[in-house]
Amino acid sequence: MGKFGFGIATMGGSAITAILLAACGGGSGNDAFTGEGDDSADSDPGTSVGAIYITGDNELATGTDGELELRVVVVDGNNRVMSGVEVIPDVDDRGIVVGGDQQTDDGGRAVLTLTSEGSFSNRSIDFRVSAGDTTSSVFPIDVAGTRWVRQSQSLSGIGGEVELALEDGSDDRVSGSHVSYDYVDGLVSLTREPVQTDARGELSVEFEATGGAAGDYRFDVTGSGATYSQFWSVADQTLQVVSPAGETFWPVGESHPVQVKLTGPDGDPIPNQEIHFEATRGSLSAPSASTEYDGVAEVSLTSDNIGPTRIQARYETAEGPVVADAAALFVTRDVKTVSIQAQPSTISTEETSRIIASVRDDDEQPVQGVEVGFSVFDQSGGDLLDSSALTDQFGRAEVTYRAGSIASSDAGVQITATATRPDGSTTEDDVNLTVTAEALYISLGTGNTLRNVNDTTYGLPYTAVVTDSSGSPVANRELSLSLWSTDYRRGRWELIGDGWKQNVTNSDPSSCPTEDPDRTGLYDEANDVSDTETLLPGNVATLVPDGGAAQGEDATIRTDENGFANFEIRYAKEYAEWVRVELRGSIEVDGTEGTRSRSFWLPIAAADIDDSDVDPPGKVSPFGTGEPGATDLCTAFAEDWEEDKLD
């Protein structure tokens, strides 16, 4: 059984296999003790404790959701289990709270639960249990799960800036964590060196290579037992894209500037140098241009058809070309129609719904970068959090509706989306919602283990829980599940020290949204941002109800007498950490539907990235590595790049 973090299941003290298999339910699964001497489950009166054994996992997740269950077995001097014995836990960490049964049952067992109670630091602790005059051997536990998440990164010249967030094992931000820095490679200086994470658990670090010499650099940031390593390189010459910058929508039929800046290792501009330009869509005003006094070279680009364009600027040197890449999206602003939908269309009081408007032109192509206005008619006290939004590259504009404190009539809330055509006329569409005060509540949760279904497939166990408004479990209710791939990443796993670390190809954005935003499964060339003639990443995972067969991306399950329903998410190991999915559960009550969803990157087993002698599954992303430094990784799909071009 794999785990999300580090640690293996071990046993405190030297245990007798027969005792552990019988008393802990292992091996043959028989709960009755079978040992030497009298095989009665009860110890003789007055018999002293002979030994104490502890079994269970060795890893406890940091954060408020962290919980670890351990089994304690007490035997006398003749290896017979002892019932009714008080066990006293001892842990050398104030951040750990121990609960559970502290008296052995007829099988000589006591089940203890350890929780981290919001403690967020990665660390190792020693756990013991005493009974009578006997104390168990040390049972080591790793409290783990806190990690740094890179929010954004910008590199220019000899340095840059990185935005980090510190999250614990419950995915909660860790604020006020003191940090330290270690300069690993070369001379590094930090122009902004914060001493702790801010109130949002975030950290912003500005850095540069002291002296500006060309080469490779690195420094480490450590906080709460978690370390982030920042790598970057300084080149003799750097070619940086000035325009287009970031997510750029360019109207078709117009001329748009393409600008790059050439600088030396110290950041000073280099004038009078020829830069060559190429574009995959549209016509360039010239194939090359010379840098001006400020190091900037400029041409223009025009296209008469919509779609992504990838632009490359190249500066030839004796050591080889220096290349910069950019991307833009040629769009149409010729609004014809707008359509609107609510996800979900039935919600409980004070809950929210996503309101999505899709704008199309005469050819049913998505219209990007236009403003859509939203208005609401609602007598139940709800409101829209925003009155307008711009359409994205898929022609979608989204706002949020928040229900009031009272229920509405059936379809009693109406929301209207309005877009303006080029001639000044408007087009609009309506959607209706129902706000209900009577709803069942769904919770979706998982543990910290992965199951190896076979050599190529992981099984991620999940549980759905249905309760009513009072929190009581609801038995024998049918739930609908859906699983959809929402994002993907490009890059590779790299060997750092004794283990493998994921290196997502540096780009903005660092991940790419699904090219099937409407979740139809049907190919739409307008959504094929990657130009791969397929919609990435595709549905790579399937749902498997407990005890049943795989049902694909949609499944139906039913709660047991305790309101629980178990199922499993299965996926090929090579997609782990490269694809993000959204899991959604819904339940219908009296014609209304309640939903709950969770979004996460498909996890990888720790055992598969701990062994430096064995490559992890999906060592290179199934979607390739892309070109390092590409302005928009989602459109930089010319080909996968060779290993020697990745550093």
XYZ file of C-alpha atoms in Angstrom:
647
model
C 0.000 0.000 0.000
C 1.543 3.344 -0.990
C 1.338 6.625 0.884
C 1.222 10.258 -0.163
C 4.149 11.122 2.143
C 7.222 9.436 3.527
C 7.327 6.648 6.123
C 6.705 2.911 6.295
C 4.514 0.850 8.577
C 6.703 -0.602 11.370
C 6.143 -2.174 14.766
C 7.463 -0.952 18.119
C 9.447 -3.662 19.945
C 10.241 -7.158 18.713
C 6.882 -8.779 18.089
C 5.857 -12.367 17.749
C 4.336 -12.787 14.306
C 1.602 -15.099 15.504
C 0.544 -12.575 18.130
C 0.322 -9.676 15.701
C -1.484 -11.668 13.016
C -4.064 -12.959 15.448
C -4.453 -10.097 17.887
C -4.364 -7.333 15.254
C -6.492 -9.010 12.637
C -3.565 -9.581 10.234
C -2.572 -12.672 8.283
C -5.527 -15.072 8.214
C -7.886 -12.381 9.523
C -8.755 -14.394 12.682
C -9.307 -12.076 15.659
C -8.889 -14.889 18.239
C -5.411 -15.095 19.845
C -3.404 -18.222 19.156
C -0.120 -18.398 21.052
C 1.884 -20.670 23.243
C 0.298 -22.047 26.386
C -3.351 -21.511 27.307
C -5.251 -20.239 24.201
C -7.976 -18.585 26.264
C -8.611 -14.946 25.310
C -8.573 -13.859 28.982
C -5.494 -13.651 31.164
C -5.374 -15.259 34.582
C -6.199 -12.916 37.487
C -3.151 -11.196 38.829
C -0.934 -12.058 35.862
C 1.528 -9.231 35.141
C 2.051 -7.652 31.750
C 4.719 -9.412 29.717
C 4.948 -7.307 26.559
C 3.212 -4.510 24.645
C 3.077 -4.307 20.858
C 2.071 -1.354 18.665
C 1.034 -1.652 15.012
C -0.163 0.808 12.408
C 1.055 3.372 9.935
C 4.050 5.533 10.786
C 2.810 8.755 9.217
C 0.500 11.446 10.606
C -0.538 14.337 8.369
C 0.043 17.871 9.636
C -2.933 20.188 10.036
C -6.401 19.974 11.519
C -7.431 16.941 9.437
C -4.450 14.797 10.428
C -5.412 11.560 12.199
C -3.559 8.289 12.766
C -5.004 5.063 14.180
C -2.723 2.704 16.124
C -3.497 -0.716 17.618
C -1.979 -1.745 20.927
C -1.779 -5.429 21.972
C -0.992 -6.413 25.580
C 0.166 -9.976 26.463
C 1.286 -11.625 29.693
C 4.496 -13.549 30.290
C 3.040 -16.599 28.547
C 2.182 -14.605 25.422
C -1.547 -14.656 26.241
C -3.578 -11.578 25.460
C -4.800 -9.596 28.469
C -8.227 -7.942 28.591
C -9.279 -5.020 30.774
C -5.750 -3.636 31.053
C -5.342 0.161 31.099
C -2.834 1.416 28.551
C -1.188 4.795 29.057
C 0.134 6.563 25.935
C 3.326 8.631 26.065
C 4.317 10.980 23.238
C 7.196 13.464 23.267
C 5.305 16.200 21.414
C 2.798 18.687 22.849
C 1.216 19.172 19.447
C -0.097 15.591 19.431
C -3.396 14.641 21.103
C -4.129 10.975 21.867
C -7.675 9.625 22.081
C -9.489 6.330 21.654
C -9.919 3.248 23.830
C -7.354 3.163 26.629
C -8.423 -0.218 27.987
C -7.844 -3.520 26.190
C -10.837 -5.530 24.935
C -11.349 -9.303 25.068
C -8.754 -9.710 22.346
C -6.153 -7.786 24.304
C -6.425 -4.828 21.934
C -6.796 -1.096 22.437
C -7.271 1.276 19.511
C -5.679 4.723 19.932
C -6.106 7.731 17.659
C -3.473 10.438 17.278
C -4.346 13.860 15.896
C -2.033 16.739 15.083
C -4.541 19.352 16.326
C -3.425 22.018 13.899
C 0.317 21.496 14.405
C 1.858 22.142 10.997
C 5.612 21.448 11.267
C 7.158 18.386 9.630
C 8.988 16.413 12.284
C 9.644 12.980 13.806
C 8.204 11.947 17.177
C 8.604 8.960 19.519
C 5.487 7.185 20.779
C 5.291 4.637 23.617
C 2.590 2.883 25.560
C 2.773 1.712 29.182
C 0.664 -0.894 30.957
C 1.372 -1.952 34.510
C 5.117 -1.859 35.020
C 5.866 -2.521 31.336
C 6.619 0.041 28.611
C 6.642 -0.709 24.899
C 9.558 -0.047 22.608
C 9.637 3.287 20.804
C 7.210 3.512 17.883
C 8.573 6.226 15.545
C 6.054 8.470 13.761
C 6.677 10.987 11.003
C 4.417 14.042 11.179
C 4.507 15.203 7.569
C 2.595 16.904 4.788
C 3.603 20.548 5.085
C 5.069 21.773 1.798
C 5.850 24.867 -0.215
C 3.658 25.603 -3.231
C 5.047 27.949 -5.865
C 2.419 30.543 -6.767
C 4.376 32.403 -9.425
C 7.907 33.049 -10.623
C 9.473 35.738 -12.778
C 13.060 35.718 -14.060
C 14.877 38.526 -15.823
C 18.545 39.388 -16.239
C 20.547 38.100 -13.297
C 17.675 37.473 -10.886
C 13.962 37.524 -10.322
C 11.165 37.004 -7.820
C 9.308 33.924 -6.577
C 5.956 33.871 -4.749
C 5.506 30.887 -2.408
C 2.706 29.607 -0.192
C 3.191 27.247 2.763
C 0.426 24.619 3.115
C -0.005 21.881 5.727
C -1.264 18.342 5.239
C -4.869 19.576 5.412
C -4.220 22.002 2.513
C -4.548 24.960 4.901
C -2.153 27.900 4.678
C 0.486 28.238 7.414
C 0.941 31.851 8.522
C 3.711 33.220 10.744
C 6.103 30.372 10.006
C 9.713 31.453 10.509
C 11.944 30.716 7.510
C 15.662 30.338 6.873
C 17.739 30.506 3.707
C 20.665 28.426 2.475
C 22.741 29.600 -0.482
C 23.743 26.394 -2.217
C 25.310 27.280 -5.576
C 27.437 30.346 -6.312
C 27.055 33.845 -4.903
C 23.424 34.716 -4.251
C 21.882 37.763 -2.594
C 18.274 38.391 -1.631
C 17.036 41.942 -2.118
C 13.931 41.037 -0.122
C 14.441 38.386 2.576
C 11.251 38.005 4.670
C 11.669 36.194 7.988
C 8.245 34.533 8.093
C 5.146 33.776 6.041
C 2.505 36.490 6.059
C -1.113 36.293 7.294
C -2.088 34.412 4.113
C 0.736 31.897 4.516
C 2.627 33.456 1.604
C 6.240 34.487 1.081
C 7.716 36.722 -1.621
C 11.476 36.504 -2.230
C 13.497 38.694 -4.603
C 16.884 37.308 -5.569
C 19.851 37.895 -7.859
C 23.243 36.443 -8.738
C 25.791 38.651 -6.961
C 28.186 40.123 -9.512
C 25.973 39.032 -12.401
C 28.319 36.326 -13.671
C 26.913 33.799 -16.115
C 26.201 30.381 -14.596
C 23.715 28.258 -12.646
C 22.442 29.330 -9.213
C 20.316 27.949 -6.403
C 19.126 28.791 -2.905
C 16.835 26.959 -0.448
C 13.973 28.307 1.666
C 13.080 26.267 4.772
C 10.099 26.737 7.061
C 8.088 24.376 9.294
C 10.323 21.499 8.256
C 9.596 21.979 4.532
C 12.202 23.116 1.999
C 11.775 24.781 -1.400
C 14.710 25.010 -3.823
C 14.935 27.879 -6.315
C 17.015 27.256 -9.433
C 17.890 29.727 -12.171
C 20.586 30.426 -14.722
C 22.287 33.623 -15.842
C 23.260 33.790 -19.513
C 25.863 35.950 -21.262
C 22.990 37.458 -23.254
C 19.294 37.371 -22.418
C 16.455 37.884 -24.858
C 13.257 38.889 -23.092
C 9.792 39.314 -24.608
C 8.319 42.762 -23.977
C 5.153 42.340 -26.077
C 2.928 40.356 -26.092
C 2.987 40.086 -22.287
C 0.979 37.522 -20.328
C -2.448 36.449 -21.566
C -2.907 38.479 -24.739
C -6.015 38.697 -26.942
C -5.346 40.309 -30.311
C -8.316 41.232 -32.559
C -8.025 39.832 -36.080
C -7.430 42.251 -38.957
C -5.303 44.643 -36.855
C -1.545 45.177 -36.613
C 0.005 44.256 -33.244
C 3.534 44.995 -31.946
C 6.014 42.189 -31.214
C 8.890 43.483 -29.057
C 11.917 41.773 -27.483
C 14.759 43.196 -25.410
C 18.404 42.038 -25.601
C 20.522 42.505 -22.442
C 23.881 41.381 -21.106
C 24.433 39.408 -17.878
C 24.367 42.642 -15.836
C 21.023 43.642 -17.328
C 22.384 46.444 -19.529
C 20.734 46.738 -22.992
C 22.699 45.686 -26.090
C 21.954 47.946 -29.125
C 22.541 47.464 -32.882
C 22.067 43.687 -32.949
C 19.863 41.838 -35.467
C 16.971 39.769 -34.098
C 15.115 37.233 -36.285
C 11.354 36.624 -35.865
C 8.980 33.779 -36.788
C 5.235 33.246 -36.090
C 2.999 30.188 -36.547
C -0.079 32.278 -37.376
C -0.344 35.660 -39.109
C 2.021 37.777 -41.216
C 5.095 39.579 -39.845
C 5.931 43.078 -41.070
C 9.580 41.993 -41.472
C 11.616 38.821 -40.827
C 14.127 40.681 -38.628
C 14.829 43.966 -36.841
C 17.798 45.620 -35.098
C 17.840 46.485 -31.400
C 17.631 50.192 -30.542
C 19.582 52.069 -27.852
C 17.360 50.452 -25.190
C 18.025 46.931 -26.516
C 14.490 46.603 -27.927
C 13.774 45.224 -31.414
C 10.254 45.465 -32.831
C 8.167 44.055 -35.711
C 4.385 43.792 -36.080
C 2.049 40.850 -36.642
C -1.367 40.695 -38.357
C -3.806 37.805 -38.846
C -7.169 37.495 -40.594
C -8.226 34.312 -38.774
C -8.685 33.477 -35.111
C -6.590 31.064 -33.102
C -3.315 30.849 -31.160
C -0.016 32.052 -32.551
C 3.430 31.126 -31.276
C 6.139 33.697 -31.833
C 9.883 33.044 -31.685
C 12.639 35.671 -31.564
C 16.228 34.489 -32.161
C 19.612 36.162 -31.629
C 22.613 34.373 -33.168
C 25.858 34.158 -31.145
C 29.118 32.263 -31.605
C 28.023 29.838 -28.871
C 24.609 29.259 -30.470
C 21.230 31.024 -30.677
C 19.582 32.869 -27.793
C 15.835 32.329 -28.126
C 12.717 33.923 -26.635
C 9.174 32.690 -27.173
C 5.808 34.367 -26.828
C 2.204 33.464 -27.493
C -0.975 35.365 -28.252
C -4.500 34.517 -29.288
C -6.095 36.128 -32.322
C -9.748 36.628 -31.454
C -12.970 37.910 -32.899
C -15.079 40.587 -31.195
C -18.094 40.082 -33.501
C -20.689 39.152 -30.884
C -23.741 37.289 -32.229
C -25.275 35.303 -29.354
C -24.871 34.741 -25.620
C -26.006 31.683 -23.661
C -26.020 31.267 -19.873
C -26.045 28.365 -17.430
C -25.869 27.886 -13.654
C -23.704 25.231 -11.998
C -25.533 24.007 -9.942
C -29.038 25.243 -10.682
C -30.378 24.218 -7.242
C -28.589 25.288 -4.071
C -29.303 25.645 -0.371
C -29.709 28.983 1.366
C -26.484 31.032 1.622
C -24.664 28.689 -0.775
C -23.175 29.756 -4.127
C -23.581 28.835 -7.784
C -21.269 29.511 -10.746
C -22.993 31.554 -13.453
C -21.313 31.009 -16.835
C -22.132 32.916 -20.035
C -20.791 31.718 -23.412
C -20.476 34.256 -26.259
C -20.304 33.196 -29.948
C -19.984 34.938 -33.304
C -21.822 34.259 -36.595
C -19.681 31.149 -37.221
C -20.308 29.770 -33.692
C -16.711 30.604 -32.758
C -15.979 31.743 -29.190
C -15.680 35.514 -28.754
C -12.875 36.512 -26.378
C -12.164 39.639 -24.365
C -15.656 41.187 -24.465
C -17.595 42.362 -21.433
C -20.744 40.498 -20.402
C -23.165 42.163 -17.995
C -25.139 40.143 -15.419
C -28.335 41.063 -13.553
C -30.563 39.134 -11.139
C -34.260 39.076 -10.215
C -34.476 37.451 -6.786
C -37.078 37.888 -4.037
C -35.295 35.485 -1.681
C -32.468 37.883 -0.817
C -29.665 36.501 -2.995
C -27.255 38.560 -5.073
C -24.446 38.441 -7.639
C -20.907 39.022 -6.344
C -19.966 40.764 -9.635
C -22.098 42.590 -12.178
C -19.842 41.916 -15.193
C -16.938 39.798 -16.448
C -14.724 39.503 -19.544
C -14.871 36.413 -21.729
C -11.794 34.165 -21.656
C -10.101 32.355 -24.563
C -13.032 29.937 -24.693
C -15.578 32.762 -24.940
C -16.774 32.271 -21.351
C -17.497 34.917 -18.708
C -18.172 33.788 -15.145
C -19.611 35.380 -11.988
C -20.861 33.957 -8.689
C -24.415 34.006 -7.316
C -24.840 33.758 -3.535
C -28.237 32.671 -2.217
C -30.003 34.565 0.544
C -31.143 33.255 3.932
C -34.612 32.134 2.777
C -35.757 29.668 0.134
C -37.118 30.750 -3.242
C -40.011 29.329 -5.216
C -39.252 26.660 -7.807
C -36.975 28.330 -10.436
C -37.739 31.577 -8.619
C -34.348 33.206 -9.201
C -33.638 34.562 -12.673
C -30.211 35.714 -13.849
C -29.706 37.477 -17.180
C -26.465 37.774 -19.193
C -26.181 40.601 -21.752
C -23.508 41.202 -24.431
C -23.226 44.082 -26.915
C -22.878 43.471 -30.653
C -20.570 45.591 -32.860
C -23.562 47.605 -34.169
C -24.531 48.623 -30.633
C -27.502 46.253 -30.271
C -27.528 43.714 -27.440
C -28.166 39.997 -27.085
C -29.151 38.302 -23.843
C -30.111 34.976 -22.280
C -31.696 33.915 -18.956
C -31.188 31.068 -16.504
C -33.316 30.136 -13.494
C -32.197 28.792 -10.123
C -33.970 27.315 -7.129
C -32.909 28.093 -3.561
C -34.095 25.493 -1.077
C -33.874 25.425 2.703
C -34.306 21.647 2.810
C -31.235 19.895 1.475
C -29.027 16.948 2.169
C -25.336 17.577 2.619
C -22.557 15.659 0.920
C -18.972 15.342 2.120
C -16.185 13.827 0.030
C -12.994 12.619 1.679
C -9.968 10.378 1.259
C -7.066 9.097 3.330
C -3.301 9.214 2.920
C -2.754 5.940 1.083
C -2.740 4.804 -2.533
C -3.495 1.250 -3.613
C -1.394 -0.472 -6.249
C -4.110 -2.011 -8.405
C -1.402 -3.449 -10.651
C 2.022 -2.430 -11.975
C 0.577 0.428 -14.043
C -2.498 1.589 -12.076
C -3.153 3.427 -8.808
C -6.383 3.178 -6.818
C -7.214 6.269 -4.690
C -9.880 5.349 -2.089
C -12.642 7.880 -1.457
C -15.696 8.074 0.796
C -18.900 10.049 0.337
C -20.960 10.881 3.445
C -24.568 12.093 3.291
C -26.145 13.874 6.283
C -29.290 15.878 6.856
C -29.523 19.430 8.196
C -29.098 18.169 11.767
C -25.911 16.290 10.892
C -27.506 12.823 11.162
C -26.427 10.196 8.594
C -28.824 9.429 5.746
C -28.926 5.760 4.759
C -29.781 4.115 1.431
C -29.586 7.283 -0.675
C -28.310 7.256 -4.222
C -25.481 9.619 -5.170
C -24.269 10.526 -8.629
C -20.522 10.943 -9.075
C -18.619 12.573 -11.900
C -14.893 12.932 -12.482
C -13.405 15.359 -14.983
C -9.877 16.395 -15.916
C -9.579 20.176 -15.474
C -5.859 20.965 -15.884
C -2.565 19.419 -16.924
C 1.122 20.199 -16.487
C 4.237 19.647 -18.571
C 7.706 18.859 -17.244
C 9.584 15.934 -15.727
C 10.752 14.355 -12.458
C 14.346 15.140 -11.527
C 16.622 13.330 -9.107
C 17.429 15.674 -6.197
C 19.506 14.055 -3.450
C 18.044 10.658 -2.564
C 14.613 11.192 -4.127
C 12.717 12.483 -7.121
C 11.263 16.001 -7.259
C 8.761 17.225 -9.824
C 10.052 19.995 -12.086
C 7.175 21.670 -13.911
C 8.439 23.441 -17.032
C 8.801 27.114 -16.155
C 6.078 29.122 -17.861
C 3.129 31.405 -17.230
C 0.708 29.866 -16.533
C 2.446 26.893 -14.880
C -0.491 24.621 -15.754
C -2.942 24.462 -18.655
C -6.745 24.305 -18.462
C -8.680 21.518 -20.134
C -9.401 22.083 -23.799
C -12.885 20.621 -23.320
C -14.371 23.358 -21.073
C -17.973 22.446 -21.927
C -17.336 18.804 -20.941
C -18.881 17.384 -24.097
C -16.043 15.026 -24.997
C -16.407 16.207 -28.595
C -13.499 17.698 -30.531
C -13.851 21.435 -31.194
C -11.048 23.032 -33.208
C -11.748 26.418 -31.591
C -10.822 24.910 -28.205
C -7.692 23.141 -29.477
C -5.293 25.687 -27.960
C -2.420 23.185 -28.098
C -2.871 22.605 -31.862
C -2.563 18.851 -31.247
C -5.843 17.922 -32.998
C -7.111 16.490 -29.726
C -8.536 18.043 -26.574
C -5.982 17.796 -23.773
C -5.676 16.306 -21.239
C -8.666 14.007 -21.840
C -10.346 11.920 -19.147
C -7.527 9.863 -17.651
C -9.235 8.537 -14.496
C -12.249 6.326 -13.850
C -14.661 5.782 -10.940
C -15.040 2.340 -9.346
C -17.804 1.848 -6.711
C -16.862 -0.291 -3.703
C -17.243 -3.931 -4.693
C -18.308 -3.065 -8.240
C -16.862 -2.649 -11.690
C -15.377 0.505 -13.213
C -18.082 2.899 -14.457
C -15.991 5.535 -16.252
C -16.105 9.268 -15.488
C -19.706 8.985 -14.188
C -20.885 6.548 -11.529
C -23.769 5.872 -9.148
C -23.295 4.737 -5.537
C -25.632 4.213 -2.552
C -25.040 5.018 1.130
C -24.990 2.279 3.777
C -26.800 2.362 7.126
C -24.254 4.899 8.441
C -24.642 7.294 5.504
C -21.314 6.224 3.972
C -20.575 5.131 0.410
C -17.094 4.048 -0.612
C -15.556 4.186 -4.059
C -12.172 4.376 -5.744
C -10.552 6.601 -8.357
C -8.279 4.626 -10.676
C -5.744 6.045 -13.084
C -2.565 5.093 -14.894
C 0.475 5.856 -12.735
C 2.118 7.940 -15.462
C -0.563 10.658 -15.028
C 0.159 11.147 -11.296
C 0.878 14.829 -10.466
C 0.526 15.761 -14.162
C -3.311 15.944 -14.314
C -5.726 17.814 -12.035
C -9.266 16.462 -11.712
C -12.557 17.659 -10.288
C -14.600 15.105 -8.342
C -18.264 16.014 -7.973
C -20.993 14.280 -5.991
C -24.681 15.141 -6.288
C -27.911 13.948 -4.708
C -31.499 14.702 -5.659
C -34.167 15.407 -3.041
C -37.760 16.289 -3.907
C -36.788 17.379 -7.390
C -33.828 19.505 -6.248
C -30.164 18.594 -6.459
C -27.358 19.290 -3.977
C -23.714 18.986 -5.003
C -20.239 18.904 -3.507
C -16.968 18.914 -5.395
C -13.241 18.619 -4.762
C -10.372 19.484 -7.082
C -6.884 17.973 -6.777
C -3.822 16.814 -8.693
C -3.819 13.024 -9.024
C -1.344 11.948 -6.298
C 1.740 9.761 -6.621
C 2.831 7.136 -4.096
C 5.819 8.179 -1.970
C 7.449 4.796 -2.560
C 7.582 5.530 -6.289
C 9.652 8.707 -5.846
C 11.829 7.670 -2.880
C 14.113 5.223 -4.713
C 16.871 7.074 -6.560
C 17.722 3.884 -8.498
C 14.249 3.512 -10.031
C 12.607 6.047 -12.345
C 9.163 7.239 -11.166
C 6.122 6.520 -13.339
C 5.571 9.352 -15.801
C 9.181 10.538 -15.442
C 8.371 12.864 -18.321
C 4.845 14.308 -18.377
C 2.533 12.441 -20.800
C 2.040 15.884 -22.371
C 5.772 16.383 -22.887
C 8.114 18.952 -21.433
C 7.475 21.874 -23.732
C 10.067 24.526 -24.339
C 11.584 25.985 -21.148
C 10.820 29.670 -20.773
C 7.906 29.643 -23.238
C 5.627 32.605 -22.535
C 2.543 30.401 -22.704
C 3.219 26.721 -22.051
C -0.301 25.795 -23.182
C 0.387 26.837 -26.763
C 4.098 25.884 -26.938
C 3.450 22.480 -28.460
C 5.747 22.349 -31.484
C 7.432 19.184 -30.154
C 8.951 17.685 -27.031
C 12.423 19.012 -26.385
C 15.489 16.842 -25.971
C 16.880 16.303 -22.476
C 19.997 18.401 -23.150
C 17.800 21.441 -23.949
C 15.831 21.368 -20.711
C 18.406 22.932 -18.367
